[in-house]
Coordinates of C-alpha atoms in Angstrom, one line a residue:
X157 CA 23.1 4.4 -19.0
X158 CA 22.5 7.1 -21.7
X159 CA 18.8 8.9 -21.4
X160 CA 16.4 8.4 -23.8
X161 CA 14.7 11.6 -24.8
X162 CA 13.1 11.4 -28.5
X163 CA 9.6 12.9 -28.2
X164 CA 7.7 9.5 -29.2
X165 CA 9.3 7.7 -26.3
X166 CA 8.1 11.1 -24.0
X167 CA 5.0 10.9 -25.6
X168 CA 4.0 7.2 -24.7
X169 CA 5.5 7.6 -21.4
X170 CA 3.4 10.7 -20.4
X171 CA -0.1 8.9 -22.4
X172 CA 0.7 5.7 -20.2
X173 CA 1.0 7.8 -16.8
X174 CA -2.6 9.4 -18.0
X175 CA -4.0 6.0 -16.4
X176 CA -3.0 6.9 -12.6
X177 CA -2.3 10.3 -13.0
X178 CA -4.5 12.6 -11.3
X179 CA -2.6 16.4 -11.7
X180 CA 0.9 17.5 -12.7
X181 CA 2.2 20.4 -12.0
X182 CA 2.7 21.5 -14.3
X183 CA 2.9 19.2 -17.8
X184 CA 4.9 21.7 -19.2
X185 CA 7.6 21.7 -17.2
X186 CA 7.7 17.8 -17.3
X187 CA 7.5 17.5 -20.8
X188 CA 10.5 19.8 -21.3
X189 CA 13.0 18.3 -18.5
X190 CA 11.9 14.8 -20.1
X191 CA 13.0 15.9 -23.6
X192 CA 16.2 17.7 -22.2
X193 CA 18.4 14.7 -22.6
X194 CA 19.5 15.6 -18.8
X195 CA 19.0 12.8 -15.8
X196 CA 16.4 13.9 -13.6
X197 CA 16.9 13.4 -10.0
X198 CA 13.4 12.1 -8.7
X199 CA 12.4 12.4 -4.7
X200 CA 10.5 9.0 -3.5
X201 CA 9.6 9.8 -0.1
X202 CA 8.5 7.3 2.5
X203 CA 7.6 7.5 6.0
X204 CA 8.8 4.9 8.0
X205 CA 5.9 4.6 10.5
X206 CA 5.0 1.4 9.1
X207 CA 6.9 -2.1 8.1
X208 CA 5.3 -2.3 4.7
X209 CA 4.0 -0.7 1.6
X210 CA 1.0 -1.8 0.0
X211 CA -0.4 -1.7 -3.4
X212 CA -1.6 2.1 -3.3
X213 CA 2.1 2.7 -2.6
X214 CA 3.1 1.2 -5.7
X215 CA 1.5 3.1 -8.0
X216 CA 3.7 5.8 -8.0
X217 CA 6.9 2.7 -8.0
X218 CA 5.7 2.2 -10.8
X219 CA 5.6 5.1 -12.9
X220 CA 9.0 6.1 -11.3
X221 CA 10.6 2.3 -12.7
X222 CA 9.2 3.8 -16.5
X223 CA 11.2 6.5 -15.7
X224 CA 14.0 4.5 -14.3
X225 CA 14.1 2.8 -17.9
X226 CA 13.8 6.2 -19.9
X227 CA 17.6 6.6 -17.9
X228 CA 16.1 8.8 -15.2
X229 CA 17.6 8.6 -11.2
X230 CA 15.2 7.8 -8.3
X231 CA 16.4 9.0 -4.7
X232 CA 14.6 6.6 -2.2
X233 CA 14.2 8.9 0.5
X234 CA 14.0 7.6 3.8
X235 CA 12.2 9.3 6.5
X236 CA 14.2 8.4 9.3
X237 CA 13.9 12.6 10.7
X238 CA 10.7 13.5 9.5
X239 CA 9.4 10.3 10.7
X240 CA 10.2 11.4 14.7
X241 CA 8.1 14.1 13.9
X242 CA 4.9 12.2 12.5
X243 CA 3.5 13.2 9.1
X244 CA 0.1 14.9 10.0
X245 CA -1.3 14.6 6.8
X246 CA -5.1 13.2 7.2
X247 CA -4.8 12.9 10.9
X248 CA -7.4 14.2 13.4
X249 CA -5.0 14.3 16.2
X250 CA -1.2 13.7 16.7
X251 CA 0.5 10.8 15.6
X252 CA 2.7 8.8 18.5
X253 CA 6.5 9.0 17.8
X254 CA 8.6 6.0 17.0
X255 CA 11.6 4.4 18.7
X256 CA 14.7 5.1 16.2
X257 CA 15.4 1.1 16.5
X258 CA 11.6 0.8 15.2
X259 CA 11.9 2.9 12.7
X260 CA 15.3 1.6 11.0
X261 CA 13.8 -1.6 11.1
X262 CA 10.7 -0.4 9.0
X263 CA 13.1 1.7 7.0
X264 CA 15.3 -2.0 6.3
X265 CA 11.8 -3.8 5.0
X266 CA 11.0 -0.9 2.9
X267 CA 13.8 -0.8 0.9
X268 CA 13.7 -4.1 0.4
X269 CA 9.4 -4.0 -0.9
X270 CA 10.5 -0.6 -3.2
X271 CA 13.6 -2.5 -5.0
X272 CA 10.9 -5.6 -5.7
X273 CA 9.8 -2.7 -8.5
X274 CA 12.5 -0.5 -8.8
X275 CA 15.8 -0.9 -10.8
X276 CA 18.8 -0.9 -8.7
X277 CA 21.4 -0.2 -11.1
X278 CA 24.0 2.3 -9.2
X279 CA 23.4 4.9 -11.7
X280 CA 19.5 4.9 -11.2
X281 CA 19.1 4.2 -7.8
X282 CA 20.0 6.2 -4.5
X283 CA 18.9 5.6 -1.2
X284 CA 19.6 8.4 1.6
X285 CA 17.9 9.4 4.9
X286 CA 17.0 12.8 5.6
X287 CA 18.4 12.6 8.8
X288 CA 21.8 13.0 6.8
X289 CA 21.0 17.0 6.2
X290 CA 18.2 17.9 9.1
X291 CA 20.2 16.3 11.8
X292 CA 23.2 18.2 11.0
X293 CA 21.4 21.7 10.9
X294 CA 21.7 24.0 13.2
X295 CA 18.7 25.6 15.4
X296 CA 19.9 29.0 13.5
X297 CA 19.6 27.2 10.3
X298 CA 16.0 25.7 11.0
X299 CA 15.0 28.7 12.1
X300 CA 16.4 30.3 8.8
X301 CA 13.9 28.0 7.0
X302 CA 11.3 28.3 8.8
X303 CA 11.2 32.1 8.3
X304 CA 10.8 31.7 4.8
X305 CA 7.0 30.3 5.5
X306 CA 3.8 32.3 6.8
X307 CA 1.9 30.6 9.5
X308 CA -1.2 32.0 7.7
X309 CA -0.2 29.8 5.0
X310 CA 0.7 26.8 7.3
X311 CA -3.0 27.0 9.0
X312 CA -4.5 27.5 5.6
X313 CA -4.5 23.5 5.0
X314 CA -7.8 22.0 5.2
X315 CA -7.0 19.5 7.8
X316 CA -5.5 22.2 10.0
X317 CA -8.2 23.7 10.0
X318 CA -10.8 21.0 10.7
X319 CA -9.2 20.3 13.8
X320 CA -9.3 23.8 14.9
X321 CA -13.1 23.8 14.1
X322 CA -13.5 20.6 16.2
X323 CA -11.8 22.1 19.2
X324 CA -8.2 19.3 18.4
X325 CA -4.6 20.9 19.3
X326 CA -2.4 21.1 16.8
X327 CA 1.3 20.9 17.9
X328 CA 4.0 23.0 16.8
X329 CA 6.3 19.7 15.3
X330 CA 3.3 19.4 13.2
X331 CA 3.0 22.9 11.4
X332 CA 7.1 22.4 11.1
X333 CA 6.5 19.2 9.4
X334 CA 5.6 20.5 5.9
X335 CA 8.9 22.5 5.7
X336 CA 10.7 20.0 7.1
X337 CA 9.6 17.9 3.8
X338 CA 10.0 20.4 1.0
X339 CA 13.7 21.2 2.4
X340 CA 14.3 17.8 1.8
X341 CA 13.5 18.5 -2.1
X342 CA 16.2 21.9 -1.7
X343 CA 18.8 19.3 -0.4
X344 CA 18.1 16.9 -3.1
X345 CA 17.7 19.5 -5.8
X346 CA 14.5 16.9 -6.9
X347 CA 13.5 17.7 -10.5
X348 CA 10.6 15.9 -9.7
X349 CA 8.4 13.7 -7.0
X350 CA 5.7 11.4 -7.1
X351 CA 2.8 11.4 -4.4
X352 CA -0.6 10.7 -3.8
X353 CA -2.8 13.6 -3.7
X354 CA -2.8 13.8 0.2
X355 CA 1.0 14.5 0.2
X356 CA -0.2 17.8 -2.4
X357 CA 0.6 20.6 0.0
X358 CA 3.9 19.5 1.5
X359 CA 5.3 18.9 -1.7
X360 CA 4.2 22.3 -3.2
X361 CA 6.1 23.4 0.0
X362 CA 8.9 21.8 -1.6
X363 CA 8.8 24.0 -4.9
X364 CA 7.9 27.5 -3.0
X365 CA 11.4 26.7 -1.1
X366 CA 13.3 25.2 -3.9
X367 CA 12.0 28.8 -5.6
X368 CA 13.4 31.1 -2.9
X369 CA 16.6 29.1 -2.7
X370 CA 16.7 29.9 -6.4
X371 CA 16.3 26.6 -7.6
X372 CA 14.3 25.2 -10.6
X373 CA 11.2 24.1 -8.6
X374 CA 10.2 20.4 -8.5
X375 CA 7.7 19.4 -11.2
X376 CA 4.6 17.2 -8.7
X377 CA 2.3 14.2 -10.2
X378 CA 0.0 13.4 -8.0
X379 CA -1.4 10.1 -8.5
X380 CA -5.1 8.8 -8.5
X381 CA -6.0 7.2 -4.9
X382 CA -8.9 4.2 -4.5
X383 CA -11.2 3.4 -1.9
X384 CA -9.5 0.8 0.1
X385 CA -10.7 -2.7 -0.2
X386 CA -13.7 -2.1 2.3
X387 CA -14.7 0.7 0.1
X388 CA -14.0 3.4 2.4
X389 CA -11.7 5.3 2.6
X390 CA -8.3 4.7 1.2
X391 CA -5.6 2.3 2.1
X392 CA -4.7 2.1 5.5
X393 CA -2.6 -0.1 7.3
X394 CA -4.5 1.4 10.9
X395 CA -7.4 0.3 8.7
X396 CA -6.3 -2.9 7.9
X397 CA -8.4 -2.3 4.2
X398 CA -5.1 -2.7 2.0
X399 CA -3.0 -4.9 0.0
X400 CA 0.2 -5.0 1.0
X401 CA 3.2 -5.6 -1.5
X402 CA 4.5 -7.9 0.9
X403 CA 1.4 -10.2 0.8
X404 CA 1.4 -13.9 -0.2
X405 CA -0.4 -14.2 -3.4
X406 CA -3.1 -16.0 -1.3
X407 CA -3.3 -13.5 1.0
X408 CA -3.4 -10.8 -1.9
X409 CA -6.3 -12.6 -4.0
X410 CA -8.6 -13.5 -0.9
X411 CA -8.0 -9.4 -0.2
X412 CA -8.8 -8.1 -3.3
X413 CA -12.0 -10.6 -3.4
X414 CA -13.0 -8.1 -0.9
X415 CA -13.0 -5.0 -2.9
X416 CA -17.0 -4.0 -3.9
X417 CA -18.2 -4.7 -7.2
X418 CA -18.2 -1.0 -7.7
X419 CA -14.8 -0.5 -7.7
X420 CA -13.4 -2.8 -10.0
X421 CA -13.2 -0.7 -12.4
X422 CA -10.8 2.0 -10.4
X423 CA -8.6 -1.3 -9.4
X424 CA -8.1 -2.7 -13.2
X425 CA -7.2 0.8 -14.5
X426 CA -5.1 1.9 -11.2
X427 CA -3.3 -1.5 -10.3
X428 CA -2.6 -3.7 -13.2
X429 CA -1.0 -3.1 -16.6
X430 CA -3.9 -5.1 -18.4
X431 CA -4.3 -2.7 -21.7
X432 CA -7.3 -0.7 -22.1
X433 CA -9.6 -2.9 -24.0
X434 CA -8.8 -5.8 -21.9
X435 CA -10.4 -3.8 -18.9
X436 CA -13.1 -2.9 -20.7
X437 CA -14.0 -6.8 -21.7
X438 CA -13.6 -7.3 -18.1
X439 CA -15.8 -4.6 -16.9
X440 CA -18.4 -6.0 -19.8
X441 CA -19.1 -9.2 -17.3
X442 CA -20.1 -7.3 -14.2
X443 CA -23.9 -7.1 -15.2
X444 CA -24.0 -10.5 -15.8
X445 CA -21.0 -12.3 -14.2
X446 CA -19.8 -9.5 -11.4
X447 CA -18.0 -12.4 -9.8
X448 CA -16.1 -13.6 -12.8
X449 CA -15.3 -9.3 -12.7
X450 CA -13.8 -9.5 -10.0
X451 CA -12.0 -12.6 -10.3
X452 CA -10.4 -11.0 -13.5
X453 CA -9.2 -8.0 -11.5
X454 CA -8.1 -10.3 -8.4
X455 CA -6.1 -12.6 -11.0
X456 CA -4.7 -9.4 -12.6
X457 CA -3.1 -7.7 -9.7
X458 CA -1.7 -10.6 -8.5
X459 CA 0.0 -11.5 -11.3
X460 CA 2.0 -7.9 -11.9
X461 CA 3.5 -9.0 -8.4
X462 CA 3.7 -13.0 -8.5
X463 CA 3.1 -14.1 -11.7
X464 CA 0.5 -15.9 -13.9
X465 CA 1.7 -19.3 -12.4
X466 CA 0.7 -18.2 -8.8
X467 CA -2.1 -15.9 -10.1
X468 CA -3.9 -18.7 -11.7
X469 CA -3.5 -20.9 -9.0
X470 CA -4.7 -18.7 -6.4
X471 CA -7.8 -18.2 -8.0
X472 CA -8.7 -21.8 -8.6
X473 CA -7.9 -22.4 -4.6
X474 CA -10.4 -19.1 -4.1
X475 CA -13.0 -20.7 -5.8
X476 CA -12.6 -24.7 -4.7
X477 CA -12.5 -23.2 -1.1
X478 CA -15.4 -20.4 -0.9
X479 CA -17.4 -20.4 -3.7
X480 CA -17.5 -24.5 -4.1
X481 CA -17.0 -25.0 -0.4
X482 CA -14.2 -27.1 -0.3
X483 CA -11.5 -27.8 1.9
X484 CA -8.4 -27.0 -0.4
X485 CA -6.1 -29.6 -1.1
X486 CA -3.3 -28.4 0.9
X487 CA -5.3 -27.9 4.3
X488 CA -3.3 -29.5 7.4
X489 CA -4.3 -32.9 8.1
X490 CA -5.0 -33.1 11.7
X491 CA -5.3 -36.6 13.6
X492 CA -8.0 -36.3 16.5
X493 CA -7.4 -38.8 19.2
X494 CA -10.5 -39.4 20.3
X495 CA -14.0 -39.9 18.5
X496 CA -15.8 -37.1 20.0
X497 CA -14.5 -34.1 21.1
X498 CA -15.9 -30.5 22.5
X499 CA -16.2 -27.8 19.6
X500 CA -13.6 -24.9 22.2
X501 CA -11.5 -28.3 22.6
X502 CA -10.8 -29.2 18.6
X503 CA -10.2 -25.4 17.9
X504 CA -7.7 -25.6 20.7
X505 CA -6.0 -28.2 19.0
X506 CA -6.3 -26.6 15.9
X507 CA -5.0 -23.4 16.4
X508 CA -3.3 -24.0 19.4
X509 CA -2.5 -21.5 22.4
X510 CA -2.5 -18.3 21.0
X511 CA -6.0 -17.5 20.9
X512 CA -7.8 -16.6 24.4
X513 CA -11.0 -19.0 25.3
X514 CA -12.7 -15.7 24.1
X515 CA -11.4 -15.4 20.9
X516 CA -12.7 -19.4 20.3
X517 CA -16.4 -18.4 21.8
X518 CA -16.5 -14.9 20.0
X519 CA -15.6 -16.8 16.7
X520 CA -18.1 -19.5 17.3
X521 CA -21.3 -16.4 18.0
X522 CA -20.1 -14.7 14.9
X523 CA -20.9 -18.1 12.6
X524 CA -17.3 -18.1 11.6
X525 CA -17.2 -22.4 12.4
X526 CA -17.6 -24.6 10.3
X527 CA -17.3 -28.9 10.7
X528 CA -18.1 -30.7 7.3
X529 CA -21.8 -28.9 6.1
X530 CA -22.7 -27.4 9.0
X531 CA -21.7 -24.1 10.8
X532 CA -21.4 -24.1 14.4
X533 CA -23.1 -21.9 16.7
X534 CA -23.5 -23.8 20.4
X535 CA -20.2 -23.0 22.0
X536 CA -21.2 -26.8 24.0
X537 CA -21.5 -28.4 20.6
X538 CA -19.8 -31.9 20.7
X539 CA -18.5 -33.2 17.3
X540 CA -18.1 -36.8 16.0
X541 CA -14.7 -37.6 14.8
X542 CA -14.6 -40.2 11.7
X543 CA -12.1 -42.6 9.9
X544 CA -12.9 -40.6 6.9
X545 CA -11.4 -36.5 6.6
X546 CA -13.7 -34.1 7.9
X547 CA -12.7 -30.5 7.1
X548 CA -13.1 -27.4 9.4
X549 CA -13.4 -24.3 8.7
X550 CA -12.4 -21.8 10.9
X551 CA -12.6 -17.7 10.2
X552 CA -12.4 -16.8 6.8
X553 CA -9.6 -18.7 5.5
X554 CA -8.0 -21.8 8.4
X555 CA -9.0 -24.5 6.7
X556 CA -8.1 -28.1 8.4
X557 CA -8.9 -31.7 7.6
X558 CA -9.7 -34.1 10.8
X559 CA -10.0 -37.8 11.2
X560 CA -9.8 -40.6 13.8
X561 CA -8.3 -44.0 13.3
X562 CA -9.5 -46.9 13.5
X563 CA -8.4 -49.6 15.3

């Protein structure tokens, strides 16, 4: 595949990436390698401390794909080193290490979640693990490196430092980490990488040593990074405030439901592709309608990722089931055999052993029970059991239907 360089394509490229673009450094340099008519090799980094990447992830898959179709090469890089050391970035104290079994199994599911986005053509694709260069260098070699970095400049990052002030170690794996990242950009010889704003000083790392080594240094976008969808702070899966890519498009709707009127906005703009004035027609409802807001953005996201089809469907099973309170169509049937039964002993049945008896009460106190109209809040509560389909609502989203037969 040839690359495509004429400055209008460059041009609409570089205004689209305005949307979830936060810095580049610098646009100069991109614009020029862009209109070069050379392939750029492009660094994706992941740590592999996690299964799954969610939608904050895919921001930058995204903008790499446009480059993908410009004829540009994307390097998935897999953490499977750096990953045994732990990434320190916006820690307060030190990450645990992985098994190497745990993390080539995350590795496995990642690559799968990226390729959902990006092309895989031979000649646009890569995938390698660092472990390929840094297991292979010597302590000589590493220490060659290392030399090439202050410590001043390795304590000068703000987190370092907070943990310093708060009286937290800092371990020496973790001030190696940094380097250990931007010599991955010298091995790659990465025109270019794509990272949210947190991954800013290990990646500037990666031009200062790409520099010294006499390389052209990388050019770094850092993308814009939301409030997750508790409207703190940003996407965590230690959090559990995220959408993951690997969500059902029920699970993904009834998530992004959860985002705070507030932030709409930054999740039309950051995670769909819905053109400018179709946001802003969006945004118009939320004084009026800020429910029909956020169903807008909810349908929107989930469409990029599973289509209108699923998208529209998802939202008229959100509203049937919480805003209309009805059982949705599709809840599991469940025959009760007797006509009364204790409220700990139906959810038993319902959900079967996994739960503890604690879990069951603890759900129950917190009002999350529902039979037919009325929530349940006696833990000794008996219900009746009719011919005709009762639903039951239990948590947020377990919906069930129960009846009794008659003889």
């Amino acid at each position: 595949m040839s690359v495509i360089n004429d400055r209008a394509h460059v041009d609409r490229l570089l205004s689209d990436f305005a949307r979830t673009t936060d810095e580049i450094l610098t646009l100069e340099e991109l614009r020029t390698r862009l209109l070069s008519g050379r392939q750029l090799i492009m660094k994706y980094g992941v740590d592999l401390t996690a299964p799954h990447l969610h939608i904050g992830h895919a921001v930058n898959l995204w903008m790499y794909r446009a480059l993908q179709d410009l004829g540009h090469r994307v390097v998935l890089l897999l953490g499977d080193f750096t990953t045994q050391i732990g990434d320190p970035t916006g820690k307060s104290k030190t990450r645990p290490v992985l098994s190497r079994e745990e993390i080539a199994a995350n590795a496995k599911q990642i690559q799968e979640q990226a390729t959902q986005v990006l092309r895989t053509d031979p000649e646009l694709l890569e995938v390698r693990p660092n472990s390929e260069w840094l297991n292979a260098m010597s302590p000589s070699e590493l220490l060659s490196v290392m030399s090439r970095v202050t410590v001043d400049r390795l304590l000068s990052r703000d987190m370092f430092r907070k943990r310093m002030s708060e009286g937290q170690s800092i371990a020496a794996h973790e001030l190696v980490y940094p380097i250990i990242q931007g010599w991955d950009s010298v091995c790659l010889r990465a025109d270019l990488t794509i990272i949210g704003s947190d991954q800013l000083f290990n990646e500037m790392m990666g031009r200062s040593l790409q520099e010294k080594e006499g390389q052209a240094p990388q050019v770094v976008i850092t993308t814009k990074i939301t409030p997750g969808i508790d409207g703190g702070e940003k996407q965590s899966k230690s959090l559990g405030n995220y959408v993951a890519i690997s969500h059902s498009p029920r699970e993904k709707f009834g998530r992004l439901m959860r985002v705070p009127d507030q932030y709409v906005g930054q999740y039309l703009s950051v995670y769909t592709d819905l053109p400018a004035e179709r946001i802003q027609q969006v945004l118009s409802k939320q004084e009026s309608a800020p429910i029909e807001a956020k169903y807008d953005m909810a349908t929107a996201v989930v469409t990029r990722w599973d289509g209108e089809a699923a998208a529209a469907a998802e939202r008229e099973w959100f509203i049937t089931t919480f805003s209309r309170r009805q059982a949705p169509a599709d809840a599991e049937h469940v025959v009760i055999d007797t006509a009364s039964v204790r409220i700990l002993d139906l959810m038993r049945t319902l959900l079967g052993a996994g739960p503890s008896k604690g879990d069951l009460r603890r759900l129950i106190e917190q009002g999350g029970v529902t039979v037919g109209d009325d929530r349940i809040d006696d833990i000794e509560a008996v219900i009746t059991v009719g011919a005709e389909p009762t639903p039951v609502k239990l948590g947020k989203r377990r919906w069930f239907q129960i009846s009794h037969p008659v003889d």
